[in-house]
Amino acid sequence: MKIAIAGAGAMGSRFGIMLHKAGNDVILIDTWTDHVNAIKKFGLKANFNGEDIVEKIPIFFPEEVQDYKDSIDVVILFTKAMQLESILKSIKPILKKDTKVLCLLNGLGHEDTIEKYIDKKNILLGNTIWTASIIGPGEVKLFGDGELDLQNVHPAGKEVALEIVKILKDAGLNGNYRENVKYSIWRKACLNGAINGICTILDTNIMSFGATKVSSQIITTIINEFAAVAKVENIILDVEEIKKLIISTYDPNKIGSHYPSMHQDLIQNKRLTEIDYINGAVFRKGKKYNIPTPYCQLITELVHAKEEILGAK
Ligand code: NAD
């Protein structure tokens, strides 16, 4: 299978490197000029679990990929959520009638955006707990373990979905086929929705927020807002299980001392956040279904205010 990674930042680089190392035919597509040029010149450098490696993977700006017209079997989308629409427009020339498009972005509602550009039969949705970070142009840091869940949106896509799961497993990416991937997507969004925005606004790590007297009340309210909205979409979140999961993240021996990625994006790097696709998505859906979600609304507004104050781009 010929695989294109559309959005070759931190996560796209991880998937590109691991798939390429496993012998797959991979290309990368990105718009970040310095990053693309560095990879063209020196290859994609990574600190991969402590070892410095270089993987020579072809990389292109979107306007250069015309040569791959009609040849890509699978596209793995890995932009930030607010960049999804623009990449879907730019990859159009490389899509065949049956090219599968796998979305592994964090957040909710991406299927609505993707369905505007891609036939439902070709869409695969998923999410992942792998992590990755950018060191600088052409260079990433890949540390630790992870896995990912995926499923076809249309029943006709199941056979290829299973093939893709196998490719991801063989590359060490621990792909799992899920009969109800939307549950995984909502569960992860709920975990992010309870912690990421709050830690960003409070400018604190996960452990310090967890140690506050109000944390239990705050996360319970947010989880209940997610659960009430998810229920209308036939996703029944296990509120107690998610609460335990969130509390387990406070442990400094796990990820308690970490700052969530939204904090890293906004406070540390002055980048716009994905809040509109996490708490913001629950607020918008709640409005549509007539379900009050005041905490999700306030968190979304405060994160946007912080983006403005910091001049995030
Ligand atoms: P990133 O910002 O490092 O990478 C996104 C890349 O997309 C950038 O290199 C950017 O230049 C590129 N891009 C943007 N618009 C484009 C376009 N129109 N055409 C081509 N390229 C374009 O982001 P990331 O950290 O890799 O995150 C990607 C997604 O994965 C997000 O939804 C994030 O929440 C999710 N995620 C990230 C992690 C992590 O540890 N980084 C973990 C799990 C999930």
XYZ file of C-alpha atoms and ligand atoms in Angstrom:
357
model
C 0.000 0.000 0.000
C 1.183 3.499 -0.757
C 0.620 5.703 2.276
C 0.573 9.514 2.426
C 0.854 11.233 5.786
C -0.980 14.536 5.414
C 0.371 16.842 8.090
C 3.891 15.718 8.985
C 4.360 17.558 12.274
C 4.982 15.722 15.532
C 2.489 12.868 15.137
C 2.696 12.647 11.351
C 6.462 12.259 11.692
C 6.056 9.478 14.266
C 3.669 7.553 12.026
C 5.777 8.302 8.941
C 8.974 7.079 10.595
C 7.486 3.921 12.087
C 5.652 2.956 8.875
C 8.711 3.710 6.724
C 11.082 1.796 9.039
C 8.752 -1.201 8.665
C 9.275 -1.123 4.883
C 6.118 0.650 3.724
C 5.998 3.038 0.778
C 5.386 6.362 2.571
C 5.306 10.014 1.539
C 4.868 13.053 3.783
C 2.936 16.232 2.950
C 3.274 19.464 4.910
C 3.099 23.241 4.514
C 5.783 24.272 7.042
C 8.534 25.579 4.769
C 11.578 25.151 7.062
C 10.462 21.685 8.144
C 9.826 20.440 4.607
C 13.093 21.872 3.303
C 15.098 20.412 6.208
C 13.629 16.936 5.619
C 14.262 17.209 1.873
C 17.888 18.078 2.554
C 18.835 15.985 5.600
C 16.035 13.411 6.008
C 13.657 13.297 8.973
C 15.715 13.267 12.167
C 14.339 11.760 15.344
C 15.343 11.006 18.838
C 13.570 7.649 18.911
C 13.384 6.315 22.479
C 16.818 7.809 23.178
C 18.479 6.784 19.900
C 19.257 9.383 17.216
C 18.030 8.193 13.825
C 17.472 9.670 10.371
C 14.758 8.367 8.068
C 14.879 9.375 4.408
C 11.209 9.818 3.560
C 10.022 11.764 0.502
C 8.272 14.969 1.607
C 6.270 17.458 -0.438
C 4.462 20.736 -0.161
C 0.784 20.177 -1.040
C 1.245 21.920 -4.403
C 4.013 19.444 -5.311
C 2.069 16.201 -4.859
C 0.415 16.204 -8.287
C 2.978 13.556 -9.378
C 1.273 11.155 -7.017
C -2.072 11.579 -8.737
C -4.051 8.330 -8.590
C -1.383 6.397 -6.714
C -2.112 6.778 -3.001
C -3.991 3.948 -1.257
C -4.244 5.423 2.229
C -3.976 8.969 3.555
C -3.392 9.399 7.281
C -4.500 12.860 8.383
C -2.394 14.458 11.104
C -2.924 18.207 11.118
C -4.311 20.107 14.073
C -8.124 20.070 14.076
C -8.480 23.665 12.810
C -6.241 22.815 9.802
C -8.281 19.791 8.727
C -10.429 21.544 6.144
C -7.444 23.125 4.395
C -5.531 19.854 4.104
C -8.589 18.020 2.808
C -8.792 20.584 0.007
C -5.102 20.301 -0.800
C -4.878 16.486 -0.957
C -7.751 16.192 -3.442
C -5.449 15.686 -6.469
C -3.830 12.559 -4.991
C -7.062 10.781 -4.095
C -8.257 7.853 -6.212
C -11.892 6.761 -6.255
C -11.109 4.264 -3.487
C -8.276 5.966 -1.537
C -8.980 5.470 2.164
C -8.627 8.471 4.465
C -7.854 7.782 8.133
C -8.377 10.627 10.612
C -6.507 10.291 13.914
C -6.861 13.891 15.100
C -7.968 14.602 18.655
C -11.407 16.080 19.139
C -15.012 15.677 18.076
C -16.974 16.189 14.876
C -14.202 15.615 12.315
C -16.388 13.187 10.347
C -18.724 16.080 9.466
C -15.803 18.012 7.939
C -14.306 14.986 6.155
C -17.643 13.926 4.657
C -17.737 17.232 2.737
C -14.677 16.065 0.750
C -14.482 12.259 0.961
C -17.032 9.562 0.155
C -18.249 7.930 3.410
C -17.137 4.526 2.076
C -13.530 5.731 2.160
C -13.468 7.324 5.617
C -11.866 5.685 8.637
C -11.997 7.321 12.057
C -9.810 6.710 15.020
C -7.755 8.088 17.840
C -4.429 7.389 19.424
C -2.578 7.649 22.706
C 0.836 7.707 20.992
C 2.669 10.975 21.604
C 5.341 12.966 19.783
C 6.924 16.396 19.898
C 8.753 18.708 17.537
C 12.331 19.624 18.458
C 12.735 21.985 15.500
C 12.409 21.962 11.698
C 13.058 18.432 10.419
C 13.512 16.974 13.891
C 11.170 15.229 16.317
C 11.290 13.517 19.695
C 9.499 10.169 19.931
C 9.338 8.589 23.321
C 7.313 5.858 24.997
C 4.613 3.476 23.885
C 1.117 3.855 22.572
C -1.693 2.342 20.594
C -4.524 3.418 18.349
C -8.115 2.478 17.640
C -9.839 2.763 14.276
C -13.011 1.836 12.438
C -14.571 2.374 9.024
C -17.481 4.864 8.929
C -19.372 2.817 6.289
C -19.790 -0.995 6.633
C -18.220 -1.444 3.163
C -14.911 -0.161 4.519
C -14.350 -2.906 7.104
C -12.126 -5.185 5.011
C -9.658 -2.407 4.190
C -9.837 -1.128 7.767
C -8.630 -4.546 8.960
C -5.826 -4.489 6.370
C -4.733 -1.074 7.605
C -4.843 -2.269 11.226
C -2.459 -5.081 10.224
C -0.052 -2.644 8.543
C -0.081 -0.445 11.646
C 0.448 -3.465 13.925
C 3.346 -4.703 11.788
C 4.933 -1.250 12.088
C 4.739 -1.459 15.905
C 1.985 1.150 16.083
C -0.381 -1.226 17.926
C -3.479 -0.667 15.808
C -6.782 -2.054 17.107
C -9.982 -2.484 15.140
C -12.949 -1.224 17.208
C -16.616 -1.940 16.584
C -17.493 1.360 18.286
C -14.586 3.716 17.713
C -16.795 6.725 18.431
C -16.808 5.609 22.068
C -12.980 5.772 22.153
C -13.056 9.175 20.462
C -15.580 10.601 22.949
C -13.770 9.024 25.920
C -10.465 10.629 24.923
C -12.153 13.959 24.163
C -13.756 13.853 27.610
C -10.401 13.165 29.281
C -8.852 16.076 27.363
C -11.910 18.254 27.994
C -11.683 17.783 31.756
C -7.992 18.622 32.053
C -6.391 20.379 29.084
C -8.331 23.652 29.016
C -8.297 24.014 32.805
C -4.550 23.406 33.156
C -3.972 25.885 30.322
C -6.105 28.618 31.906
C -4.600 27.978 35.356
C -1.088 27.645 33.878
C -0.417 24.511 35.880
C 0.510 20.865 35.467
C -1.962 17.999 35.829
C -0.853 16.986 39.332
C -1.205 20.499 40.806
C -4.699 20.930 39.381
C -5.633 17.462 40.698
C -4.468 18.466 44.189
C -6.841 21.445 44.415
C -10.002 21.207 46.537
C -12.234 22.025 43.568
C -10.775 19.590 41.029
C -13.196 16.751 41.792
C -16.240 18.984 41.408
C -14.904 20.540 38.197
C -14.037 17.282 36.440
C -17.322 15.657 37.529
C -19.326 18.524 36.049
C -17.375 18.460 32.789
C -17.637 14.671 32.420
C -21.399 14.909 33.029
C -21.713 17.600 30.338
C -19.833 15.388 27.845
C -21.929 12.342 28.841
C -25.263 14.162 28.448
C -24.379 15.385 24.952
C -22.791 12.072 23.881
C -25.979 10.241 24.919
C -27.978 12.131 22.299
C -25.503 10.731 19.738
C -26.016 7.204 21.169
C -22.650 7.114 22.906
C -23.041 6.071 26.531
C -19.957 7.248 28.402
C -19.032 5.399 31.596
C -18.811 8.448 33.866
C -17.245 6.647 36.835
C -14.617 4.884 34.695
C -13.621 8.173 33.034
C -13.450 9.933 36.387
C -11.104 7.211 37.720
C -9.032 7.465 34.532
C -8.677 11.242 34.957
C -7.756 10.943 38.635
C -5.125 8.321 37.719
C -3.390 10.914 35.509
C -2.651 13.097 38.576
C -0.051 10.543 39.719
C 3.447 12.077 39.347
C 4.728 8.590 38.452
C 2.382 8.614 35.449
C 1.795 11.957 33.709
C 0.993 14.123 36.751
C 4.045 16.329 36.377
C 3.317 16.938 32.656
C 1.670 20.017 31.214
C -1.101 18.999 28.774
C -0.383 19.520 25.069
C -2.819 22.469 24.980
C -0.681 24.205 27.615
C 2.432 23.481 25.552
C 0.737 24.848 22.421
C -0.698 28.038 23.909
C 1.279 29.045 26.985
C 4.683 27.765 25.895
C 4.501 28.245 22.096
C 1.727 30.867 21.582
C -0.082 28.591 19.153
C -3.850 28.448 18.673
C -5.524 25.515 20.433
C -7.978 22.765 19.474
C -10.456 23.898 22.184
C -13.277 24.382 19.620
C -13.095 20.637 18.861
C -13.088 19.519 22.503
C -15.087 21.566 25.034
C -16.243 23.884 22.246
C -17.698 20.974 20.279
C -19.667 19.808 23.335
C -20.978 23.347 23.893
C -22.076 23.659 20.224
C -23.701 20.230 20.192
C -25.334 20.926 23.582
C -26.848 24.101 22.177
C -28.210 22.149 19.207
C -29.699 19.430 21.470
C -30.899 21.900 24.121
C -28.558 20.562 26.802
C -26.858 23.139 29.034
C -23.048 22.838 29.102
C -21.967 25.968 31.019
C -18.542 24.645 32.073
C -17.622 23.639 28.515
C -18.803 27.036 27.269
C -16.796 28.965 29.868
C -13.619 26.908 29.352
C -13.857 27.452 25.577
C -14.331 31.198 26.007
C -11.508 31.541 28.523
C -9.070 29.607 26.327
C -10.005 31.826 23.380
C -9.509 34.903 25.558
C -6.064 33.604 26.546
C -5.250 32.999 22.848
C -6.121 36.644 22.151
C -4.155 37.958 25.134
C -1.072 36.003 24.075
C -1.489 36.832 20.373
C -1.514 33.113 19.515
C -1.215 32.114 15.855
P 1.662 19.482 14.770
O 1.265 20.905 14.807
O 2.997 19.071 15.284
O 1.559 18.944 13.266
C 0.597 19.385 12.357
C 1.307 19.575 11.019
O 0.325 19.825 10.013
C 2.268 20.767 11.022
O 3.570 20.334 10.672
C 1.671 21.719 9.982
O 2.656 22.420 9.248
C 0.901 20.755 9.108
N -0.177 21.396 8.343
C -1.080 22.313 8.760
N -1.927 22.646 7.770
C -1.545 21.932 6.681
C -2.037 21.823 5.357
N -3.078 22.513 4.945
N -1.384 20.999 4.506
C -0.309 20.270 4.914
N 0.179 20.312 6.176
C -0.433 21.127 7.034
O 0.497 18.694 15.522
P 0.575 17.249 16.226
O 1.059 17.422 17.614
O 1.250 16.312 15.326
O -0.977 16.901 16.343
C -1.726 16.446 15.233
C -3.040 15.870 15.771
O -2.756 14.727 16.607
C -3.823 16.854 16.660
O -5.193 16.656 16.498
C -3.393 16.454 18.068
O -4.327 16.809 19.062
C -3.312 14.943 17.904
N -2.441 14.277 18.882
C -1.197 14.788 19.151
C -0.395 14.099 20.069
C 1.017 14.576 20.375
O 1.647 14.024 21.288
N 1.572 15.534 19.639
C -0.862 12.926 20.685
C -2.114 12.425 20.332
C -2.895 13.120 19.421
